[in-house]
Short mmCIF file of C-alpha atoms and ligand atoms in Angstrom, two decimals:
data_model
loop_
_atom_site.label_atom_id
_atom_site.label_comp_id
_atom_site.label_asym_id
_atom_site.label_seq_id
_atom_site.Cartn_x
_atom_site.Cartn_y
_atom_site.Cartn_z
CA MET A 1 8.60 -10.99 -17.74
CA THR A 2 8.46 -13.03 -14.56
CA HIS A 3 10.97 -15.02 -12.62
CA SER A 4 9.01 -18.09 -11.55
CA LEU A 5 11.19 -20.69 -13.20
CA PRO A 6 13.79 -21.13 -10.53
CA LEU A 7 11.16 -21.56 -7.91
CA ARG A 8 9.61 -24.35 -10.04
CA LEU A 9 12.77 -26.41 -9.97
CA PRO A 10 12.36 -29.21 -7.52
CA ALA A 11 15.48 -28.52 -5.40
CA THR A 12 14.69 -24.89 -5.04
CA ARG A 13 11.00 -25.61 -4.42
CA ALA A 14 12.06 -27.99 -1.50
CA ALA A 15 14.26 -25.34 -0.04
CA PHE A 16 11.55 -22.85 -0.29
CA GLN A 17 9.05 -25.10 1.43
CA ARG A 18 11.47 -25.89 4.22
CA ALA A 19 12.26 -22.14 4.86
CA LEU A 20 8.66 -21.30 4.91
CA ARG A 21 7.58 -24.13 7.15
CA ALA A 22 10.41 -23.52 9.64
CA TRP A 23 9.42 -19.76 9.93
CA TYR A 24 5.77 -20.68 10.30
CA ARG A 25 6.57 -23.14 13.19
CA THR A 26 8.23 -20.39 15.37
CA HIS A 27 6.47 -17.23 14.20
CA HIS A 28 2.84 -17.99 13.59
CA ARG A 29 0.06 -16.12 15.56
CA ARG A 30 -1.45 -18.20 18.25
CA LEU A 31 -5.19 -17.91 17.32
CA PRO A 32 -8.14 -19.80 18.83
CA TRP A 33 -8.99 -21.82 15.71
CA ARG A 34 -5.33 -22.83 15.42
CA ALA A 35 -5.00 -23.73 19.24
CA THR A 36 -7.73 -26.36 19.32
CA PRO A 37 -8.42 -27.12 15.58
CA SER A 38 -11.50 -28.96 14.51
CA LEU A 39 -13.26 -29.12 11.17
CA TYR A 40 -16.20 -26.97 12.67
CA ARG A 41 -13.71 -24.32 13.98
CA THR A 42 -11.89 -24.26 10.77
CA VAL A 43 -15.08 -23.70 8.65
CA VAL A 44 -16.37 -20.86 10.96
CA SER A 45 -13.04 -19.13 11.04
CA GLU A 46 -12.58 -19.29 7.24
CA PHE A 47 -16.07 -17.76 6.75
CA MET A 48 -15.47 -15.10 9.25
CA LEU A 49 -11.95 -14.19 7.95
CA GLN A 50 -13.22 -13.57 4.35
CA GLN A 51 -12.43 -9.87 3.73
CA THR A 52 -12.27 -9.39 7.50
CA ARG A 53 -9.06 -8.89 9.73
CA VAL A 54 -8.14 -11.36 12.34
CA LYS A 55 -8.30 -8.76 15.20
CA THR A 56 -12.00 -7.90 14.19
CA VAL A 57 -12.88 -11.71 14.05
CA LEU A 58 -11.49 -12.76 17.37
CA PRO A 59 -14.35 -11.62 19.75
CA TYR A 60 -17.00 -12.78 17.15
CA PHE A 61 -15.36 -16.25 16.92
CA GLU A 62 -15.16 -16.71 20.69
CA ARG A 63 -18.73 -15.77 21.18
CA TRP A 64 -19.91 -17.89 18.27
CA GLN A 65 -18.12 -20.98 19.75
CA ARG A 66 -19.85 -20.45 23.06
CA GLU A 67 -23.34 -20.24 21.61
CA LEU A 68 -23.09 -22.46 18.54
CA PRO A 69 -20.28 -24.97 19.26
CA ASP A 70 -20.78 -27.41 16.61
CA PHE A 71 -22.50 -28.19 13.18
CA PRO A 72 -25.67 -29.56 14.79
CA ALA A 73 -26.09 -26.54 17.00
CA LEU A 74 -25.60 -24.22 14.05
CA ALA A 75 -27.96 -26.17 11.82
CA ALA A 76 -30.68 -26.09 14.46
CA ALA A 77 -30.29 -22.34 15.32
CA PRO A 78 -32.84 -19.99 14.07
CA GLY A 79 -31.76 -17.38 11.28
CA VAL A 80 -32.40 -14.55 13.57
CA GLN A 81 -29.88 -15.95 16.17
CA VAL A 82 -27.17 -16.53 13.57
CA LEU A 83 -27.61 -12.99 12.14
CA LYS A 84 -27.53 -11.43 15.54
CA LEU A 85 -24.19 -13.18 16.39
CA TRP A 86 -22.78 -11.77 13.15
CA GLU A 87 -24.03 -8.23 13.82
CA GLY A 88 -21.16 -5.75 13.14
CA LEU A 89 -18.90 -8.13 11.28
CA GLY A 90 -20.33 -7.08 7.90
CA TYR A 91 -20.85 -8.94 4.68
CA TYR A 92 -23.79 -10.62 6.12
CA ALA A 93 -24.29 -13.09 3.19
CA ARG A 94 -21.45 -14.97 4.82
CA ALA A 95 -23.62 -15.70 7.86
CA ARG A 96 -26.49 -16.98 5.86
CA ARG A 97 -24.10 -19.14 3.63
CA LEU A 98 -22.49 -20.65 6.71
CA HIS A 99 -25.80 -21.43 8.20
CA ARG A 100 -27.10 -23.19 4.95
CA LEU A 101 -23.80 -25.04 4.77
CA ALA A 102 -24.19 -26.27 8.44
CA ARG A 103 -27.60 -27.46 7.55
CA ALA A 104 -26.31 -29.29 4.44
CA ILE A 105 -23.49 -30.98 6.43
CA ALA A 106 -25.96 -31.97 9.18
CA ALA A 107 -28.04 -33.82 6.63
CA LEU A 108 -25.05 -35.90 5.50
CA SER A 109 -23.87 -39.13 7.09
CA ALA A 110 -20.28 -37.50 7.33
CA PRO A 111 -18.68 -34.35 6.15
CA PRO A 112 -17.01 -34.73 2.74
CA ARG A 113 -13.20 -34.88 2.53
CA THR A 114 -12.35 -33.48 -1.01
CA PRO A 115 -12.26 -29.91 -2.37
CA GLU A 116 -14.54 -31.12 -5.16
CA ALA A 117 -17.12 -32.46 -2.87
CA TRP A 118 -17.01 -29.36 -0.59
CA ARG A 119 -17.47 -27.22 -3.67
CA ALA A 120 -20.87 -28.87 -4.30
CA LEU A 121 -22.02 -27.65 -0.88
CA PRO A 122 -23.86 -24.24 -0.49
CA GLY A 123 -21.63 -21.18 -0.17
CA VAL A 124 -18.21 -22.84 -0.68
CA GLY A 125 -16.02 -21.42 -3.51
CA PRO A 126 -12.62 -22.69 -4.56
CA TYR A 127 -10.57 -20.83 -1.91
CA THR A 128 -12.80 -21.97 1.00
CA ALA A 129 -12.78 -25.65 -0.31
CA ALA A 130 -9.01 -25.64 -0.55
CA ALA A 131 -8.53 -24.04 2.86
CA ILE A 132 -11.03 -26.28 4.69
CA THR A 133 -9.86 -29.59 3.21
CA SER A 134 -6.05 -28.92 3.36
CA LEU A 135 -6.27 -27.88 6.91
CA ALA A 136 -8.78 -30.36 8.13
CA PHE A 137 -7.90 -33.41 6.00
CA GLY A 138 -4.48 -32.69 4.44
CA SER A 139 -5.79 -32.47 0.90
CA PRO A 140 -3.22 -31.33 -1.48
CA ALA A 141 -5.16 -28.10 -2.49
CA ALA A 142 -3.35 -24.81 -2.81
CA CYS A 143 -5.05 -21.68 -1.22
CA VAL A 144 -4.74 -18.55 -3.05
CA ASP A 145 -6.18 -15.35 -1.41
CA GLY A 146 -4.99 -11.75 -1.56
CA ASN A 147 -2.07 -12.51 0.80
CA VAL A 148 -0.84 -15.33 -1.42
CA VAL A 149 -1.23 -13.22 -4.59
CA ARG A 150 0.97 -10.59 -3.12
CA VAL A 151 3.74 -12.97 -2.06
CA LEU A 152 3.69 -14.92 -5.31
CA ALA A 153 3.72 -11.79 -7.43
CA ARG A 154 6.73 -10.45 -5.50
CA LEU A 155 8.63 -13.66 -5.41
CA THR A 156 8.42 -13.83 -9.26
CA ALA A 157 8.39 -10.10 -9.95
CA ASP A 158 5.36 -10.87 -12.13
CA GLY A 159 4.47 -7.55 -13.88
CA THR A 160 1.18 -8.71 -15.25
CA VAL A 161 -1.47 -6.05 -14.88
CA PHE A 162 -4.75 -7.72 -13.56
CA ARG A 163 -8.20 -6.45 -14.21
CA ASP A 164 -9.14 -7.25 -10.77
CA SER A 165 -8.17 -9.41 -7.75
CA ALA A 166 -10.19 -12.48 -9.02
CA SER A 167 -8.17 -12.60 -12.19
CA ALA A 168 -4.88 -12.29 -10.12
CA VAL A 169 -6.09 -15.31 -7.96
CA ARG A 170 -6.74 -17.34 -11.05
CA HIS A 171 -3.32 -16.44 -12.64
CA PHE A 172 -1.32 -17.51 -9.62
CA GLN A 173 -3.35 -20.77 -8.79
CA PRO A 174 -0.93 -22.96 -11.01
CA LEU A 175 2.18 -21.48 -9.33
CA ALA A 176 0.61 -22.01 -5.80
CA SER A 177 -0.23 -25.64 -6.61
CA THR A 178 3.38 -26.21 -8.00
CA LEU A 179 4.93 -24.69 -4.83
CA LEU A 180 2.50 -26.65 -2.41
CA ASP A 181 4.17 -28.91 0.02
CA ARG A 182 2.32 -32.07 -0.49
CA ARG A 183 3.67 -33.66 2.73
CA ASP A 184 1.71 -31.04 4.73
CA PRO A 185 -0.51 -28.88 2.67
CA GLY A 186 -2.39 -27.32 5.64
CA THR A 187 0.60 -26.01 7.24
CA HIS A 188 2.07 -24.82 3.99
CA ASN A 189 -1.11 -22.97 3.02
CA GLN A 190 -1.31 -21.32 6.39
CA ALA A 191 2.40 -20.39 6.24
CA LEU A 192 2.15 -18.57 2.99
CA MET A 193 -0.97 -16.67 3.98
CA GLU A 194 0.60 -15.86 7.29
CA LEU A 195 3.72 -14.63 5.58
CA GLY A 196 1.69 -12.27 3.44
CA ALA A 197 -0.28 -11.07 6.53
CA MET A 198 2.74 -10.49 8.82
CA VAL A 199 5.84 -9.96 6.76
CA CYS A 200 5.08 -9.40 3.04
CA THR A 201 2.52 -6.71 3.88
CA PRO A 202 1.09 -4.51 1.18
CA ARG A 203 2.86 -1.27 2.03
CA HIS A 204 5.94 -2.11 4.02
CA PRO A 205 7.23 -5.52 3.26
CA ASN A 206 9.87 -6.51 5.92
CA CYS A 207 12.21 -8.18 3.47
CA PRO A 208 15.21 -8.32 5.83
CA ALA A 209 13.11 -10.50 8.18
CA CYS A 210 11.57 -12.65 5.45
CA PRO A 211 12.28 -16.37 5.53
CA VAL A 212 12.07 -16.64 1.71
CA ARG A 213 14.13 -13.44 0.95
CA ARG A 214 16.76 -15.46 -0.97
CA PHE A 215 14.12 -16.74 -3.57
CA CYS A 216 12.45 -13.19 -4.12
CA ALA A 217 12.93 -11.53 -7.56
CA ALA A 218 11.08 -8.28 -6.47
CA ALA A 219 13.31 -7.85 -3.33
CA ASP A 220 16.43 -8.43 -5.58
CA ARG A 221 15.25 -5.64 -7.68
CA GLY A 222 14.61 -3.33 -4.69
CA GLU A 223 11.05 -2.81 -5.72
CA PRO A 224 8.75 -5.19 -3.93
CA GLY A 225 6.03 -2.53 -3.48
CA ASP A 226 5.44 -2.55 -7.32
CA TYR A 227 3.68 -6.00 -7.12
CA PRO A 228 1.14 -7.12 -7.62
CA ARG A 229 -0.24 -4.89 -10.28
CA VAL A 230 -4.00 -4.67 -10.13
CA ALA A 231 -5.87 -2.03 -12.16
CA ARG A 232 -7.30 0.49 -9.65
CA ARG A 233 -11.15 0.81 -9.82
CA GLU A 234 -12.26 4.27 -9.70
CA PRO A 235 -14.11 5.10 -6.43
CA GLU A 236 -17.64 5.43 -6.79
CA ARG A 237 -19.25 8.32 -4.69
CA ARG A 238 -22.75 8.16 -3.44
CA GLU A 239 -24.83 10.39 -1.28
CA VAL A 240 -27.34 8.61 0.85
CA LEU A 241 -30.17 10.16 2.85
CA ARG A 242 -31.65 8.56 6.01
CA ALA A 243 -34.52 9.66 8.15
CA TRP A 244 -34.73 9.82 11.91
CA CYS A 245 -38.34 9.45 12.83
CA ALA A 246 -38.84 8.77 16.69
CA HIS A 247 -42.17 8.87 18.45
CA ARG A 248 -43.31 7.93 21.93
CA GLY A 249 -40.31 5.98 22.56
CA ARG A 250 -40.18 4.08 19.39
CA LEU A 251 -37.92 4.57 16.34
CA LEU A 252 -38.91 3.95 12.71
CA LEU A 253 -36.55 1.42 11.11
CA HIS A 254 -36.53 -0.32 7.84
CA ARG A 255 -35.99 -4.06 7.53
CA ALA A 256 -34.69 -5.41 4.24
CA ALA A 257 -36.53 -8.32 2.71
CA ALA A 258 -35.44 -11.83 3.45
CA GLY A 259 -34.54 -12.30 -0.25
CA ALA A 260 -32.50 -9.05 -0.44
CA ARG A 261 -28.94 -9.49 -1.99
CA ARG A 262 -27.32 -7.42 0.79
CA LEU A 263 -28.48 -6.90 4.39
CA ALA A 264 -31.37 -9.32 4.16
CA ASP A 265 -33.35 -9.13 7.46
CA LEU A 266 -31.20 -6.48 8.78
CA TYR A 267 -32.58 -3.22 10.20
CA GLU A 268 -31.39 0.24 9.14
CA LEU A 269 -32.70 3.79 9.36
CA PRO A 270 -35.00 4.33 6.41
CA GLN A 271 -34.18 6.10 3.24
CA PRO A 272 -36.61 8.41 1.51
CA SER A 273 -37.79 5.61 -1.02
CA ASP A 274 -38.61 3.23 1.94
CA LEU A 275 -40.87 6.02 3.11
CA GLY A 276 -42.38 6.84 -0.12
CA LEU A 277 -41.04 10.31 0.27
CA ALA A 278 -39.11 12.69 -2.12
CA ASP A 279 -35.52 13.31 -1.17
CA ALA A 280 -36.29 16.90 -0.59
CA ALA A 281 -38.92 16.02 1.96
CA VAL A 282 -36.18 14.33 4.15
CA ARG A 283 -33.54 16.83 3.32
CA ALA A 284 -35.84 19.57 4.71
CA GLY A 285 -35.56 18.17 8.23
CA PRO A 286 -32.72 19.22 10.55
CA LEU A 287 -29.38 17.42 9.93
CA LEU A 288 -28.55 15.23 12.94
CA LEU A 289 -25.50 13.39 11.76
CA ARG A 290 -23.28 13.03 8.58
CA LYS A 291 -21.05 10.08 8.22
CA ARG A 292 -18.65 8.74 5.60
CA ARG A 293 -17.92 5.13 5.03
CA SER A 294 -16.45 2.90 2.31
CA ILE A 295 -17.77 -0.50 1.09
CA ALA A 296 -15.15 -1.89 -1.46
CA HIS A 297 -14.91 0.85 -4.20
CA LEU A 298 -18.08 2.58 -2.96
CA GLN A 299 -17.57 5.85 -0.92
CA MET A 300 -20.74 6.72 0.80
CA ALA A 301 -21.58 9.95 2.64
CA GLU A 302 -24.78 9.39 4.63
CA SER A 303 -26.84 12.20 6.12
CA ILE A 304 -29.41 11.57 8.72
CA HIS A 305 -32.15 14.07 9.00
CA SER A 306 -34.73 14.34 11.75
CA LEU A 307 -38.43 13.89 10.37
CA PRO A 308 -41.26 15.14 12.48
CA PRO A 309 -43.76 12.24 12.63
CA ALA A 310 -47.15 13.81 11.69
CA THR A 311 -49.86 11.49 12.77
CA GLY A 312 -51.31 10.81 9.31
CA GLN A 313 -47.94 10.03 8.02
CA GLN A 314 -47.15 7.61 10.80
CA ARG A 315 -50.21 5.52 9.96
CA GLY A 316 -48.99 5.55 6.35
CA PHE A 317 -45.43 4.37 7.46
CA ALA A 318 -46.78 1.53 9.34
CA ARG A 319 -48.46 0.07 6.40
CA ARG A 320 -45.41 0.28 4.11
CA THR A 321 -43.48 -2.93 3.60
CA GLY A 322 -40.41 -3.28 5.61
CA LEU A 323 -40.98 -0.44 8.10
CA HIS A 324 -41.36 -1.08 11.75
CA TRP A 325 -41.72 1.05 14.78
CA VAL A 326 -39.14 -0.53 17.13
CA PRO A 327 -39.25 0.37 20.89
CA LEU A 328 -35.98 2.11 21.72
CA ALA A 329 -35.77 -0.26 24.84
CA ARG A 330 -35.74 -3.26 22.45
CA LEU A 331 -33.13 -2.06 20.03
CA ASP A 332 -30.52 -4.46 21.43
CA GLN A 333 -32.82 -7.36 20.60
CA ILE A 334 -32.96 -6.78 16.79
CA THR A 335 -30.08 -6.97 14.25
CA LEU A 336 -28.97 -3.60 12.99
CA SER A 337 -26.15 -3.19 10.42
CA GLY A 338 -22.90 -2.14 12.42
CA PRO A 339 -22.76 1.47 11.32
CA HIS A 340 -26.48 1.94 11.98
CA ARG A 341 -26.17 0.75 15.61
CA ARG A 342 -23.21 3.17 16.18
CA TRP A 343 -25.10 6.13 14.53
CA ILE A 344 -28.34 5.43 16.47
CA GLU A 345 -26.47 5.23 19.78
CA GLU A 346 -24.70 8.56 18.98
CA ILE A 347 -28.04 10.26 18.09
CA LEU A 348 -29.60 8.92 21.20
CA ARG A 349 -26.59 10.34 23.21
CA LEU A 350 -26.84 13.73 21.62
CA ARG A 351 -30.51 13.90 22.23
CA ALA A 352 -30.42 12.75 25.84
CA PRO A 353 -31.76 15.30 28.20
FE1 SF4 B 401 7.74 -10.22 0.31
FE2 SF4 B 401 10.17 -9.08 0.78
FE3 SF4 B 401 9.76 -11.64 1.41
FE4 SF4 B 401 9.82 -10.87 -1.27
S1 SF4 B 401 11.53 -10.81 0.31
S2 SF4 B 401 8.36 -12.31 -0.34
S3 SF4 B 401 8.94 -8.83 -1.20
S4 SF4 B 401 8.68 -9.79 2.28
#
């Protein structure tokens, strides 16, 4: 059973919108894309913030604006520069989608103004289209991201168990649209997301300080942490072997193909299959580093073993697709995935004389 009906009543809805807007005006974080907003800054920040925290995005956003300050500059930039500016931010498909989007916009006489038209552009889904058009053009489109799902699930004490976060987003979209303040959709959307990020946080919601506490069914029940209910996906554990093969000031790296689903054009330390070797052949070398990391539900343990570069083997490596001997002095000029740059630097420090 849910408690969304009172919120849907016009008088309650108007009071809710007023309380939310007043709180946001005073309490929102001063962020660079809010201080001097523009369509381009909104688009770049929305892409960078997908699945990434504000604190992580800030230095990337500032550097990006210095080097690629507008759509024409981004559209004209080579892919290698775009990827390099994104290095360490993760989910690299976002950088390629943003680049394609800038090129599509640059080819138009003017950027579109409706969510429907934005969704026809490359790399723009329902959330991004709603965020961009409500913020930049005041379109009456409600944004629903993870923060908004959490706030709405708690306001209504909605006990539905969702299969995944995408189904939770779809479930709450109609309520978000009903609650949208059509006089200022951009501010309303930002306020609801900011409330989820700053007050109605996943583990410790600060209900006493919440501007919409009086509308909240979960807080009335004293159990806000019970919502939303999303089925937990079992973590998948994976062991990954990596080879460290250095010779005469060069390091052997694997570059994923341009069409690869993940990490296209990015360099990483090679796996046994990249080298045409059996796992046992790599595992036989001394262990240099063992690291754990998580990507969504995937929990990976990566072991990096030193591989002695026998001369014949080296020639074979050079011929294999995707393998490159990169001079150590040029490592800062290529785009490595974030963890691999940290691991390589750590090994180089450990091996320094
Ligand atoms: Fe979230 Fe508490 Fe506010 Fe309800 S009262 S919306 S649970 S912070």
